[in-house]
């Protein structure tokens, strides 16, 4: 019998931890990008590693592993992979009657299907510590190869970069920092809006954010609204403040990392307690409660991508996140996770749904998306959650 006080307290802690997690992720990603820019790191590489990357998921998995809860870490990885496709990508399809995908999307989805297959085969064949280490190293190497290859293709203009799910979900939190992080000119200047647009389209019209050059801006206003705004304002006063010192951004980066660590501990501990109170196994808690909550930013980006009719960004964000999960997060899980828990901590049903999700997005990208497909995917995700909860026996105790 679940204790009501304990259950309510841990649910409240879980929700508070989610807010702190998003705050920490925003701080960490934004200021990592700024520090990298100051150190002359390639903007393409920075964009790839900060956009569509599940850094908060990685921290949650590491914290769960530190608590000897490999089941919940694995459940979170599997559940997030399924949720990103069936519950996030599907939301974007609901806003488009018909979606055609470009070459970038086809490359991304093909890579995801291959890497998901490799991850699941390694998981199913998990035997002994030596093989476990080999599998983990193989997945991390695959992540490095993926980053280098995709960064090269993005730099040459062959691929579309992933969208930043964390910053877009909370774009107004750090406007003070973002406004002062431009390293271009130090003098104030006045620009005539009509004259400045004659030579070339503005950054906003091209879909690039002026304060974060590596990010595609899904939150830009519609073209007709932009025209009206230009008519109302003849001149725009652009004030470039002096860039803040490097130590400020290093401090903010450390603050974000600390928030990530603290929030991940709160989330992992409270989720584990909630699962225990409800007699759910650690794996089921990870595949349902934890994964559903930690993929909320991806759902937000998918909705914006669908509303703005940018299917390529939807695919890049969804697939990029999942590749990050099955390679880097999967590698960490294999190396530091408990082999016996990993072997018994998942079912063939969960592995099958994860693989079929990758097959579904691959098929949709190749054939074209329709609104009804999004509805079917959402129904499938709800069915997955129901089956998981109904079968959520205490596997850890068996």
GROMACS .gro file of C-alpha atoms in nm:
model
  398
    1UNK     CA    1   0.000   0.000   0.000
    2UNK     CA    2   0.151   0.326  -0.111
    3UNK     CA    3   0.209   0.587   0.157
    4UNK     CA    4   0.026   0.900   0.040
    5UNK     CA    5   0.261   1.146   0.212
    6UNK     CA    6   0.573   0.982   0.074
    7UNK     CA    7   0.422   0.953  -0.273
    8UNK     CA    8   0.311   1.318  -0.287
    9UNK     CA    9   0.646   1.440  -0.154
   10UNK     CA   10   0.843   1.245  -0.415
   11UNK     CA   11   0.610   1.352  -0.696
   12UNK     CA   12   0.665   1.715  -0.591
   13UNK     CA   13   1.040   1.659  -0.574
   14UNK     CA   14   1.034   1.498  -0.918
   15UNK     CA   15   0.852   1.797  -1.072
   16UNK     CA   16   1.084   2.047  -0.900
   17UNK     CA   17   1.382   1.846  -1.021
   18UNK     CA   18   1.256   1.867  -1.380
   19UNK     CA   19   1.248   2.248  -1.366
   20UNK     CA   20   1.599   2.257  -1.219
   21UNK     CA   21   1.715   2.007  -1.483
   22UNK     CA   22   1.593   2.228  -1.769
   23UNK     CA   23   1.750   2.536  -1.607
   24UNK     CA   24   2.082   2.357  -1.569
   25UNK     CA   25   2.072   2.221  -1.924
   26UNK     CA   26   2.004   2.567  -2.067
   27UNK     CA   27   2.287   2.725  -1.869
   28UNK     CA   28   2.532   2.446  -1.948
   29UNK     CA   29   2.459   2.435  -2.321
   30UNK     CA   30   2.442   2.811  -2.381
   31UNK     CA   31   2.763   2.896  -2.199
   32UNK     CA   32   2.950   2.593  -2.330
   33UNK     CA   33   2.878   2.724  -2.679
   34UNK     CA   34   3.004   3.072  -2.584
   35UNK     CA   35   3.323   2.940  -2.420
   36UNK     CA   36   3.388   2.716  -2.721
   37UNK     CA   37   3.344   3.012  -2.954
   38UNK     CA   38   3.594   3.217  -2.752
   39UNK     CA   39   3.839   2.926  -2.778
   40UNK     CA   40   3.791   2.917  -3.159
   41UNK     CA   41   3.624   2.576  -3.161
   42UNK     CA   42   3.439   2.507  -3.486
   43UNK     CA   43   3.081   2.646  -3.471
   44UNK     CA   44   2.964   2.340  -3.665
   45UNK     CA   45   3.101   2.105  -3.400
   46UNK     CA   46   2.959   2.321  -3.120
   47UNK     CA   47   2.620   2.323  -3.288
   48UNK     CA   48   2.617   1.946  -3.330
   49UNK     CA   49   2.711   1.881  -2.968
   50UNK     CA   50   2.476   2.137  -2.815
   51UNK     CA   51   2.173   2.095  -3.042
   52UNK     CA   52   1.974   1.773  -3.037
   53UNK     CA   53   2.209   1.627  -2.776
   54UNK     CA   54   2.057   1.462  -2.468
   55UNK     CA   55   2.308   1.591  -2.213
   56UNK     CA   56   2.048   1.595  -1.935
   57UNK     CA   57   1.962   1.233  -2.017
   58UNK     CA   58   2.330   1.143  -1.993
   59UNK     CA   59   2.359   1.303  -1.649
   60UNK     CA   60   2.042   1.128  -1.527
   61UNK     CA   61   2.183   0.795  -1.648
   62UNK     CA   62   2.519   0.857  -1.477
   63UNK     CA   63   2.348   0.949  -1.149
   64UNK     CA   64   2.125   0.639  -1.170
   65UNK     CA   65   2.436   0.425  -1.227
   66UNK     CA   66   2.606   0.587  -0.926
   67UNK     CA   67   2.303   0.480  -0.719
   68UNK     CA   68   2.351   0.118  -0.838
   69UNK     CA   69   2.026   0.145  -1.035
   70UNK     CA   70   2.129   0.022  -1.379
   71UNK     CA   71   1.772  -0.090  -1.450
   72UNK     CA   72   1.635   0.262  -1.429
   73UNK     CA   73   1.922   0.399  -1.638
   74UNK     CA   74   1.853   0.142  -1.910
   75UNK     CA   75   1.479   0.203  -1.886
   76UNK     CA   76   1.532   0.576  -1.926
   77UNK     CA   77   1.745   0.521  -2.236
   78UNK     CA   78   1.493   0.286  -2.399
   79UNK     CA   79   1.193   0.493  -2.295
   80UNK     CA   80   1.344   0.821  -2.416
   81UNK     CA   81   1.433   0.666  -2.752
   82UNK     CA   82   1.075   0.547  -2.796
   83UNK     CA   83   0.923   0.873  -2.666
   84UNK     CA   84   1.132   1.092  -2.897
   85UNK     CA   85   0.984   0.914  -3.200
   86UNK     CA   86   0.635   0.799  -3.103
   87UNK     CA   87   0.547   1.087  -2.869
   88UNK     CA   88   0.755   1.382  -3.001
   89UNK     CA   89   0.808   1.338  -3.375
   90UNK     CA   90   0.443   1.233  -3.407
   91UNK     CA   91   0.328   1.566  -3.260
   92UNK     CA   92   0.505   1.750  -3.541
   93UNK     CA   93   0.329   1.536  -3.802
   94UNK     CA   94  -0.009   1.638  -3.658
   95UNK     CA   95   0.056   1.995  -3.774
   96UNK     CA   96   0.134   1.896  -4.134
   97UNK     CA   97  -0.110   1.748  -4.383
   98UNK     CA   98   0.180   1.614  -4.585
   99UNK     CA   99   0.553   1.613  -4.511
  100UNK     CA  100   0.831   1.554  -4.762
  101UNK     CA  101   1.179   1.494  -4.627
  102UNK     CA  102   1.511   1.593  -4.781
  103UNK     CA  103   1.837   1.403  -4.825
  104UNK     CA  104   1.960   1.513  -4.482
  105UNK     CA  105   1.662   1.349  -4.314
  106UNK     CA  106   1.718   1.024  -4.504
  107UNK     CA  107   2.084   1.011  -4.399
  108UNK     CA  108   1.996   1.080  -4.035
  109UNK     CA  109   1.719   0.818  -4.020
  110UNK     CA  110   1.934   0.553  -4.190
  111UNK     CA  111   2.214   0.614  -3.940
  112UNK     CA  112   1.968   0.587  -3.650
  113UNK     CA  113   1.826   0.255  -3.768
  114UNK     CA  114   2.175   0.106  -3.805
  115UNK     CA  115   2.302   0.231  -3.468
  116UNK     CA  116   1.984   0.128  -3.284
  117UNK     CA  117   2.020  -0.222  -3.429
  118UNK     CA  118   2.383  -0.240  -3.315
  119UNK     CA  119   2.294  -0.120  -2.964
  120UNK     CA  120   2.014  -0.374  -2.922
  121UNK     CA  121   2.225  -0.661  -3.057
  122UNK     CA  122   2.500  -0.575  -2.808
  123UNK     CA  123   2.242  -0.554  -2.529
  124UNK     CA  124   2.087  -0.889  -2.617
  125UNK     CA  125   2.431  -1.052  -2.642
  126UNK     CA  126   2.557  -0.904  -2.314
  127UNK     CA  127   2.780  -1.166  -2.152
  128UNK     CA  128   3.066  -1.114  -1.911
  129UNK     CA  129   3.258  -0.804  -1.810
  130UNK     CA  130   3.505  -0.817  -2.101
  131UNK     CA  131   3.228  -0.817  -2.362
  132UNK     CA  132   3.049  -0.545  -2.168
  133UNK     CA  133   3.354  -0.319  -2.186
  134UNK     CA  134   3.402  -0.400  -2.554
  135UNK     CA  135   3.041  -0.306  -2.630
  136UNK     CA  136   3.069   0.020  -2.438
  137UNK     CA  137   3.390   0.125  -2.611
  138UNK     CA  138   3.243   0.030  -2.949
  139UNK     CA  139   2.939   0.253  -2.890
  140UNK     CA  140   3.149   0.549  -2.775
  141UNK     CA  141   3.374   0.511  -3.081
  142UNK     CA  142   3.058   0.504  -3.294
  143UNK     CA  143   2.952   0.832  -3.131
  144UNK     CA  144   3.287   0.996  -3.211
  145UNK     CA  145   3.272   0.873  -3.572
  146UNK     CA  146   2.913   1.000  -3.599
  147UNK     CA  147   3.005   1.346  -3.466
  148UNK     CA  148   3.309   1.382  -3.693
  149UNK     CA  149   3.122   1.258  -4.002
  150UNK     CA  150   2.807   1.463  -3.948
  151UNK     CA  151   3.001   1.775  -3.850
  152UNK     CA  152   3.193   1.748  -4.178
  153UNK     CA  153   2.871   1.706  -4.379
  154UNK     CA  154   2.700   1.997  -4.200
  155UNK     CA  155   3.005   2.216  -4.259
  156UNK     CA  156   2.991   2.139  -4.632
  157UNK     CA  157   2.617   2.207  -4.639
  158UNK     CA  158   2.510   1.849  -4.709
  159UNK     CA  159   2.317   1.799  -4.384
  160UNK     CA  160   2.075   2.011  -4.183
  161UNK     CA  161   2.191   2.079  -3.828
  162UNK     CA  162   1.975   1.964  -3.535
  163UNK     CA  163   1.762   2.222  -3.351
  164UNK     CA  164   1.843   2.317  -2.993
  165UNK     CA  165   1.555   2.176  -2.791
  166UNK     CA  166   1.667   2.321  -2.459
  167UNK     CA  167   1.724   2.680  -2.558
  168UNK     CA  168   1.412   2.704  -2.768
  169UNK     CA  169   1.197   2.576  -2.486
  170UNK     CA  170   1.323   2.856  -2.267
  171UNK     CA  171   1.459   3.115  -2.509
  172UNK     CA  172   1.387   3.417  -2.293
  173UNK     CA  173   1.564   3.299  -1.978
  174UNK     CA  174   1.909   3.429  -2.067
  175UNK     CA  175   1.840   3.723  -2.299
  176UNK     CA  176   2.060   3.938  -2.084
  177UNK     CA  177   2.355   3.709  -2.140
  178UNK     CA  178   2.279   3.645  -2.505
  179UNK     CA  179   2.250   4.013  -2.586
  180UNK     CA  180   2.596   4.076  -2.447
  181UNK     CA  181   2.770   3.775  -2.595
  182UNK     CA  182   2.817   3.908  -2.945
  183UNK     CA  183   3.183   3.939  -3.034
  184UNK     CA  184   3.136   4.143  -3.350
  185UNK     CA  185   3.149   4.524  -3.312
  186UNK     CA  186   3.200   4.732  -2.999
  187UNK     CA  187   3.041   5.054  -3.123
  188UNK     CA  188   2.676   5.152  -3.123
  189UNK     CA  189   2.522   5.201  -3.465
  190UNK     CA  190   2.187   5.298  -3.618
  191UNK     CA  191   2.059   5.097  -3.915
  192UNK     CA  192   1.777   5.176  -4.154
  193UNK     CA  193   1.565   4.860  -4.155
  194UNK     CA  194   1.445   4.901  -4.515
  195UNK     CA  195   1.792   4.970  -4.656
  196UNK     CA  196   1.960   4.690  -4.467
  197UNK     CA  197   1.730   4.427  -4.619
  198UNK     CA  198   1.791   4.520  -4.982
  199UNK     CA  199   2.127   4.354  -5.015
  200UNK     CA  200   2.051   4.016  -4.859
  201UNK     CA  201   1.788   3.852  -4.640
  202UNK     CA  202   1.826   3.895  -4.267
  203UNK     CA  203   1.944   3.618  -4.037
  204UNK     CA  204   1.594   3.575  -3.901
  205UNK     CA  205   1.449   3.535  -4.252
  206UNK     CA  206   1.704   3.265  -4.330
  207UNK     CA  207   1.614   3.082  -4.011
  208UNK     CA  208   1.932   3.154  -3.818
  209UNK     CA  209   1.935   3.311  -3.475
  210UNK     CA  210   2.155   3.618  -3.456
  211UNK     CA  211   2.274   3.545  -3.104
  212UNK     CA  212   2.338   3.175  -3.159
  213UNK     CA  213   2.467   3.133  -3.509
  214UNK     CA  214   2.471   2.755  -3.501
  215UNK     CA  215   2.102   2.724  -3.417
  216UNK     CA  216   1.804   2.731  -3.650
  217UNK     CA  217   1.543   2.962  -3.504
  218UNK     CA  218   1.201   2.796  -3.497
  219UNK     CA  219   1.059   3.077  -3.285
  220UNK     CA  220   1.095   3.344  -3.553
  221UNK     CA  221   0.773   3.524  -3.652
  222UNK     CA  222   0.588   3.436  -3.969
  223UNK     CA  223   0.702   3.626  -4.285
  224UNK     CA  224   0.386   3.841  -4.306
  225UNK     CA  225   0.429   3.950  -3.944
  226UNK     CA  226   0.791   4.041  -4.014
  227UNK     CA  227   0.688   4.266  -4.303
  228UNK     CA  228   0.433   4.445  -4.085
  229UNK     CA  229   0.691   4.494  -3.813
  230UNK     CA  230   0.937   4.647  -4.063
  231UNK     CA  231   0.675   4.892  -4.186
  232UNK     CA  232   0.604   5.012  -3.834
  233UNK     CA  233   0.970   5.066  -3.750
  234UNK     CA  234   1.183   5.264  -3.995
  235UNK     CA  235   1.505   5.257  -3.798
  236UNK     CA  236   1.646   5.014  -3.548
  237UNK     CA  237   1.897   5.109  -3.283
  238UNK     CA  238   2.145   4.824  -3.246
  239UNK     CA  239   2.353   4.840  -2.931
  240UNK     CA  240   2.649   4.606  -2.903
  241UNK     CA  241   2.755   4.578  -2.542
  242UNK     CA  242   3.106   4.484  -2.445
  243UNK     CA  243   3.136   4.103  -2.431
  244UNK     CA  244   3.145   3.964  -2.079
  245UNK     CA  245   3.467   3.818  -1.945
  246UNK     CA  246   3.551   3.453  -1.998
  247UNK     CA  247   3.536   3.386  -1.623
  248UNK     CA  248   3.167   3.489  -1.624
  249UNK     CA  249   3.080   3.224  -1.880
  250UNK     CA  250   3.298   2.962  -1.711
  251UNK     CA  251   3.116   3.034  -1.385
  252UNK     CA  252   2.775   3.010  -1.556
  253UNK     CA  253   2.885   2.684  -1.721
  254UNK     CA  254   2.987   2.544  -1.381
  255UNK     CA  255   2.657   2.665  -1.233
  256UNK     CA  256   2.464   2.486  -1.506
  257UNK     CA  257   2.665   2.168  -1.453
  258UNK     CA  258   2.600   2.183  -1.077
  259UNK     CA  259   2.227   2.230  -1.140
  260UNK     CA  260   2.233   1.931  -1.377
  261UNK     CA  261   2.400   1.710  -1.118
  262UNK     CA  262   2.174   1.814  -0.828
  263UNK     CA  263   1.854   1.791  -1.033
  264UNK     CA  264   1.953   1.453  -1.177
  265UNK     CA  265   2.007   1.318  -0.826
  266UNK     CA  266   1.666   1.451  -0.717
  267UNK     CA  267   1.492   1.310  -1.025
  268UNK     CA  268   1.660   0.969  -1.008
  269UNK     CA  269   1.600   0.930  -0.634
  270UNK     CA  270   1.238   1.053  -0.639
  271UNK     CA  271   1.152   0.846  -0.949
  272UNK     CA  272   1.297   0.536  -0.786
  273UNK     CA  273   1.091   0.597  -0.472
  274UNK     CA  274   0.774   0.660  -0.674
  275UNK     CA  275   0.829   0.333  -0.857
  276UNK     CA  276   0.884   0.148  -0.529
  277UNK     CA  277   0.567   0.296  -0.378
  278UNK     CA  278   0.367   0.195  -0.687
  279UNK     CA  279   0.533  -0.150  -0.703
  280UNK     CA  280   0.696  -0.078  -1.040
  281UNK     CA  281   1.038  -0.204  -1.141
  282UNK     CA  282   1.325   0.037  -1.203
  283UNK     CA  283   1.315  -0.035  -1.576
  284UNK     CA  284   0.944   0.045  -1.602
  285UNK     CA  285   0.993   0.370  -1.407
  286UNK     CA  286   1.263   0.466  -1.656
  287UNK     CA  287   1.059   0.375  -1.965
  288UNK     CA  288   0.746   0.556  -1.847
  289UNK     CA  289   0.765   0.830  -1.581
  290UNK     CA  290   1.128   0.934  -1.627
  291UNK     CA  291   1.150   0.923  -2.006
  292UNK     CA  292   0.814   1.092  -2.058
  293UNK     CA  293   0.917   1.384  -1.839
  294UNK     CA  294   1.274   1.432  -1.962
  295UNK     CA  295   1.171   1.441  -2.331
  296UNK     CA  296   0.932   1.736  -2.290
  297UNK     CA  297   1.172   1.981  -2.469
  298UNK     CA  298   1.184   1.751  -2.773
  299UNK     CA  299   0.804   1.755  -2.787
  300UNK     CA  300   0.808   2.135  -2.784
  301UNK     CA  301   1.056   2.153  -3.072
  302UNK     CA  302   0.861   1.894  -3.273
  303UNK     CA  303   0.540   2.096  -3.237
  304UNK     CA  304   0.718   2.414  -3.349
  305UNK     CA  305   0.883   2.231  -3.638
  306UNK     CA  306   0.549   2.100  -3.757
  307UNK     CA  307   0.373   2.434  -3.715
  308UNK     CA  308   0.651   2.606  -3.916
  309UNK     CA  309   0.648   2.327  -4.178
  310UNK     CA  310   1.014   2.237  -4.123
  311UNK     CA  311   1.015   1.855  -4.138
  312UNK     CA  312   1.391   1.842  -4.185
  313UNK     CA  313   1.449   2.008  -3.848
  314UNK     CA  314   1.203   1.768  -3.684
  315UNK     CA  315   1.399   1.469  -3.812
  316UNK     CA  316   1.741   1.616  -3.731
  317UNK     CA  317   1.637   1.692  -3.374
  318UNK     CA  318   1.460   1.360  -3.308
  319UNK     CA  319   1.715   1.136  -3.475
  320UNK     CA  320   2.012   1.334  -3.344
  321UNK     CA  321   1.882   1.293  -2.989
  322UNK     CA  322   1.830   0.920  -3.031
  323UNK     CA  323   2.173   0.863  -3.184
  324UNK     CA  324   2.322   1.045  -2.885
  325UNK     CA  325   2.127   0.810  -2.657
  326UNK     CA  326   2.221   0.479  -2.820
  327UNK     CA  327   2.588   0.567  -2.873
  328UNK     CA  328   2.732   0.790  -2.598
  329UNK     CA  329   2.468   0.717  -2.330
  330UNK     CA  330   2.463   0.351  -2.431
  331UNK     CA  331   2.842   0.332  -2.412
  332UNK     CA  332   2.846   0.481  -2.062
  333UNK     CA  333   2.572   0.238  -1.959
  334UNK     CA  334   2.767  -0.063  -2.088
  335UNK     CA  335   3.096   0.038  -1.924
  336UNK     CA  336   2.967   0.139  -1.579
  337UNK     CA  337   2.638  -0.053  -1.557
  338UNK     CA  338   2.587  -0.378  -1.370
  339UNK     CA  339   2.586  -0.662  -1.625
  340UNK     CA  340   2.342  -0.881  -1.432
  341UNK     CA  341   2.093  -0.594  -1.394
  342UNK     CA  342   2.125  -0.500  -1.760
  343UNK     CA  343   2.064  -0.859  -1.871
  344UNK     CA  344   1.747  -0.897  -1.662
  345UNK     CA  345   1.635  -0.534  -1.659
  346UNK     CA  346   1.460  -0.523  -1.995
  347UNK     CA  347   1.212  -0.734  -2.187
  348UNK     CA  348   1.199  -0.844  -2.548
  349UNK     CA  349   0.885  -0.630  -2.581
  350UNK     CA  350   1.077  -0.313  -2.489
  351UNK     CA  351   1.365  -0.396  -2.724
  352UNK     CA  352   1.120  -0.470  -3.006
  353UNK     CA  353   0.931  -0.142  -2.959
  354UNK     CA  354   1.257   0.053  -2.955
  355UNK     CA  355   1.373  -0.109  -3.281
  356UNK     CA  356   1.033  -0.074  -3.448
  357UNK     CA  357   1.028   0.296  -3.356
  358UNK     CA  358   1.352   0.342  -3.551
  359UNK     CA  359   1.201   0.145  -3.841
  360UNK     CA  360   0.887   0.363  -3.832
  361UNK     CA  361   1.071   0.695  -3.856
  362UNK     CA  362   1.296   0.549  -4.127
  363UNK     CA  363   0.991   0.442  -4.329
  364UNK     CA  364   0.812   0.774  -4.283
  365UNK     CA  365   1.118   0.971  -4.392
  366UNK     CA  366   1.165   0.754  -4.701
  367UNK     CA  367   0.798   0.749  -4.808
  368UNK     CA  368   0.676   1.084  -4.677
  369UNK     CA  369   0.476   1.172  -4.369
  370UNK     CA  370   0.102   1.218  -4.329
  371UNK     CA  371  -0.107   1.355  -4.044
  372UNK     CA  372  -0.275   1.020  -3.979
  373UNK     CA  373   0.067   0.864  -3.921
  374UNK     CA  374   0.119   1.098  -3.627
  375UNK     CA  375  -0.214   0.989  -3.479
  376UNK     CA  376  -0.124   0.620  -3.516
  377UNK     CA  377   0.218   0.679  -3.356
  378UNK     CA  378   0.063   0.857  -3.057
  379UNK     CA  379  -0.186   0.574  -3.009
  380UNK     CA  380   0.103   0.328  -3.028
  381UNK     CA  381   0.294   0.521  -2.760
  382UNK     CA  382  -0.006   0.525  -2.525
  383UNK     CA  383  -0.042   0.150  -2.578
  384UNK     CA  384   0.330   0.107  -2.499
  385UNK     CA  385   0.290   0.298  -2.170
  386UNK     CA  386  -0.017   0.096  -2.072
  387UNK     CA  387   0.156  -0.237  -2.140
  388UNK     CA  388   0.468  -0.126  -1.953
  389UNK     CA  389   0.274  -0.021  -1.643
  390UNK     CA  390   0.054  -0.333  -1.645
  391UNK     CA  391   0.362  -0.554  -1.676
  392UNK     CA  392   0.560  -0.341  -1.429
  393UNK     CA  393   0.639  -0.620  -1.189
  394UNK     CA  394   0.925  -0.584  -0.944
  395UNK     CA  395   1.180  -0.742  -1.180
  396UNK     CA  396   1.459  -0.627  -0.952
  397UNK     CA  397   1.346  -0.868  -0.682
  398UNK     CA  398   1.308  -1.171  -0.905
   0.00000   0.00000   0.00000
